[in-house]
Tab-separated table of C-alpha atoms in Angstrom:
chain	number	residue	atom	x	y	z
A	885	MET	CA	-10.700	22.116	-1.509
A	886	ASN	CA	-13.249	20.611	-3.818
A	887	PRO	CA	-13.855	16.837	-3.808
A	888	ARG	CA	-12.495	16.394	-7.313
A	889	THR	CA	-9.117	17.881	-6.354
A	890	ALA	CA	-9.014	15.780	-3.165
A	891	LEU	CA	-9.649	12.629	-5.199
A	892	ARG	CA	-6.921	13.559	-7.649
A	893	LEU	CA	-4.462	14.059	-4.781
A	894	CYS	CA	-5.400	10.652	-3.352
A	895	ALA	CA	-4.782	8.841	-6.633
A	896	LEU	CA	-0.998	8.418	-6.288
A	897	PRO	CA	-1.041	7.105	-2.692
A	898	VAL	CA	-3.896	4.726	-3.555
A	899	LEU	CA	-2.074	3.462	-6.654
A	900	ALA	CA	1.151	3.065	-4.659
A	901	LEU	CA	-0.761	1.195	-1.958
A	902	CYS	CA	-2.336	-1.136	-4.526
A	903	ALA	CA	1.063	-1.759	-6.104
A	904	LEU	CA	2.541	-2.394	-2.642
A	905	ALA	CA	-0.211	-4.884	-1.771
A	906	ALA	CA	0.291	-6.704	-5.086
A	907	ALA	CA	4.064	-6.801	-4.599
A	908	LEU	CA	3.628	-8.097	-1.050
A	909	VAL	CA	1.279	-10.864	-2.213
A	910	TRP	CA	3.829	-11.837	-4.869
A	911	THR	CA	6.618	-11.781	-2.276
A	912	VAL	CA	4.697	-13.751	0.356
A	913	ARG	CA	3.572	-16.417	-2.104
A	914	TYR	CA	7.022	-16.775	-3.652
A	915	ASP	CA	9.078	-19.492	-1.967
A	916	GLY	CA	12.387	-17.699	-2.227
A	917	ASN	CA	13.799	-17.974	1.273
A	918	PHE	CA	15.416	-21.327	0.498
A	919	THR	CA	15.448	-21.359	-3.297
A	920	ASP	CA	16.234	-17.747	-4.256
A	921	PRO	CA	17.287	-15.602	-1.282
A	922	LEU	CA	18.742	-12.881	-3.519
A	923	GLY	CA	15.507	-12.598	-5.503
A	924	LEU	CA	13.569	-12.446	-2.269
A	925	SER	CA	15.787	-9.595	-1.098
A	926	TRP	CA	15.042	-7.687	-4.302
A	927	ARG	CA	11.316	-8.213	-3.799
A	928	TYR	CA	11.606	-6.894	-0.253
A	929	ALA	CA	13.517	-3.872	-1.565
A	930	ALA	CA	10.773	-3.218	-4.139
A	931	CYS	CA	8.129	-3.419	-1.417
A	932	TRP	CA	10.021	-0.919	0.731
A	933	ALA	CA	10.378	1.418	-2.254
A	934	LEU	CA	6.633	1.244	-2.942
A	935	PHE	CA	5.954	1.894	0.735
A	936	ALA	CA	8.198	4.986	0.576
A	937	VAL	CA	6.357	6.242	-2.526
A	938	ALA	CA	2.980	5.772	-0.809
A	939	LEU	CA	4.239	7.498	2.330
A	940	LEU	CA	5.686	10.468	0.451
A	941	ALA	CA	2.545	10.770	-1.662
A	942	LEU	CA	0.499	11.133	1.519
A	943	ARG	CA	2.120	14.521	2.124
A	944	ARG	CA	-0.058	16.065	-0.609
A	945	VAL	CA	-3.302	14.464	0.580
A	946	PRO	CA	-5.722	16.645	2.566
A	947	GLY	CA	-5.401	16.038	6.318
A	948	ARG	CA	-8.912	14.653	6.775
A	949	LEU	CA	-8.164	11.858	4.275
A	950	VAL	CA	-4.770	10.805	5.635
A	951	VAL	CA	-6.065	8.697	8.541
A	952	PRO	CA	-8.519	6.672	6.403
A	953	LEU	CA	-5.782	6.063	3.817
A	954	VAL	CA	-3.276	4.994	6.479
A	955	LEU	CA	-5.833	2.640	8.052
A	956	ALA	CA	-6.690	1.163	4.643
A	957	GLY	CA	-2.987	0.718	3.944
A	958	ALA	CA	-2.402	-0.938	7.309
A	959	PHE	CA	-5.262	-3.344	6.655
A	960	ALA	CA	-4.083	-4.131	3.112
A	961	VAL	CA	-0.484	-4.735	4.178
A	962	ALA	CA	-1.511	-6.922	7.116
A	963	ALA	CA	-3.955	-8.916	4.973
A	964	THR	CA	-1.207	-9.869	2.536
A	965	GLY	CA	0.324	-12.023	5.262
A	966	LEU	CA	-2.725	-14.283	5.063
A	967	VAL	CA	-2.246	-15.370	1.449
A	968	ALA	CA	0.371	-18.048	2.210
A	969	GLU	CA	1.935	-19.934	5.075
A	970	PRO	CA	5.023	-18.393	6.690
A	971	ARG	CA	8.039	-18.835	4.419
A	972	THR	CA	10.829	-16.740	5.870
A	973	SER	CA	10.899	-18.235	9.349
A	974	THR	CA	9.911	-21.452	11.060
A	975	ASP	CA	9.572	-19.750	14.440
A	976	SER	CA	5.769	-19.818	14.310
A	977	TYR	CA	5.876	-23.619	14.086
A	978	ARG	CA	8.015	-23.776	17.226
A	979	TYR	CA	5.555	-21.454	19.006
A	980	ALA	CA	2.622	-23.642	17.955
A	981	TRP	CA	4.460	-26.750	19.147
A	982	ASP	CA	5.357	-25.172	22.483
A	983	GLY	CA	1.715	-24.220	23.005
A	984	ARG	CA	0.561	-27.743	22.117
A	985	VAL	CA	3.058	-29.266	24.549
A	986	GLN	CA	2.208	-26.839	27.344
A	987	ALA	CA	-1.533	-27.415	26.841
A	988	ALA	CA	-0.864	-31.122	27.414
A	989	GLY	CA	0.795	-30.292	30.744
A	990	VAL	CA	4.360	-30.972	29.576
A	991	SER	CA	7.197	-28.475	29.658
A	992	PRO	CA	8.687	-27.735	26.211
A	993	TYR	CA	11.852	-26.727	28.076
A	994	ASP	CA	12.378	-30.317	29.218
A	995	HIS	CA	11.767	-32.220	25.965
A	996	ALA	CA	12.893	-31.687	22.385
A	997	PRO	CA	10.196	-31.949	19.669
A	998	GLN	CA	11.646	-35.220	18.330
A	999	ASP	CA	11.568	-36.821	21.793
A	1000	PRO	CA	9.606	-40.108	21.435
A	1001	ALA	CA	7.819	-39.347	24.719
A	1002	LEU	CA	5.956	-36.539	22.914
A	1003	ALA	CA	4.967	-38.573	19.843
A	1004	ARG	CA	1.310	-38.620	20.949
A	1005	LEU	CA	1.199	-34.808	20.679
A	1006	ARG	CA	2.403	-34.627	17.078
A	1007	ASP	CA	-0.127	-33.220	14.643
A	1008	PRO	CA	0.221	-34.135	10.935
A	1009	TRP	CA	0.379	-30.486	9.819
A	1010	LEU	CA	3.428	-29.932	12.026
A	1011	PHE	CA	4.958	-33.413	11.718
A	1012	PRO	CA	4.211	-34.674	8.195
A	1013	SER	CA	5.241	-38.131	7.114
A	1014	GLY	CA	6.020	-39.630	3.749
A	1015	ALA	CA	8.670	-38.892	1.153
A	1016	ALA	CA	6.616	-36.238	-0.653
A	1017	ALA	CA	5.674	-34.384	2.544
A	1018	CYS	CA	9.272	-34.340	3.747
A	1019	ALA	CA	10.756	-33.107	0.463
A	1020	GLY	CA	10.504	-29.377	1.238
A	1021	PRO	CA	13.642	-27.418	2.077
A	1022	ASP	CA	12.041	-26.172	5.281
A	1023	ARG	CA	11.494	-29.683	6.671
A	1024	ALA	CA	13.809	-31.249	9.258
A	1025	ARG	CA	14.104	-35.028	9.365
A	1026	ILE	CA	13.415	-36.739	12.653
A	1027	PRO	CA	14.439	-40.257	13.693
A	1028	TYR	CA	11.819	-42.863	12.932
A	1029	ALA	CA	11.398	-46.603	12.989
A	1030	GLY	CA	10.048	-48.198	9.852
A	1031	GLN	CA	9.845	-47.431	6.157
A	1032	THR	CA	7.991	-44.102	6.170
A	1033	PRO	CA	10.155	-40.997	6.593
A	1034	HIS	CA	9.056	-38.517	9.224
A	1035	CYS	CA	9.917	-34.867	9.396
A	1036	THR	CA	8.847	-31.652	11.051
A	1037	ARG	CA	8.437	-28.018	10.138
A	1038	ILE	CA	10.134	-27.096	13.421
A	1039	ASN	CA	13.743	-26.015	13.095
A	1040	ARG	CA	16.289	-27.940	15.192
A	1041	PRO	CA	13.855	-30.623	16.419
A	1042	SER	CA	16.571	-32.282	18.505
A	1043	VAL	CA	16.877	-29.184	20.726
A	1044	HIS	CA	14.388	-28.311	23.428
A	1045	THR	CA	12.960	-24.800	23.571
A	1046	ILE	CA	15.426	-22.334	25.030
């Protein structure tokens, strides 16, 4: 097969991959988990459809070009996760907190994140304070003394890690 034909056969999977990467960036950057869960579901469906198109288009690509295209696609899809902070789950915040607590020699299984005994371990990125910082739908309020509201990105801060 001549190179020109091979390039022509690669055009559809490459275009589908580019469209998939763009749709994933749009989906990851869109804060729809709390504000528009139905819209987020439609974006996920569109991403899966584009993935299916790219996968089916690979069937016509010459065998020697499939592996490089799959590796490029894997890289592109994985890289889209880096364009925004996690929005569909707060689990990563709990994992980061558990690691922080364990690194300090304390068991996260014994203390809940809002436990005052662990206040010295609270980082501002995980435990923001102030009305503006605590306004997001993914923020959980924690008890505080004083005028400034405190919150956390960790879900269920009154419950220790299970």
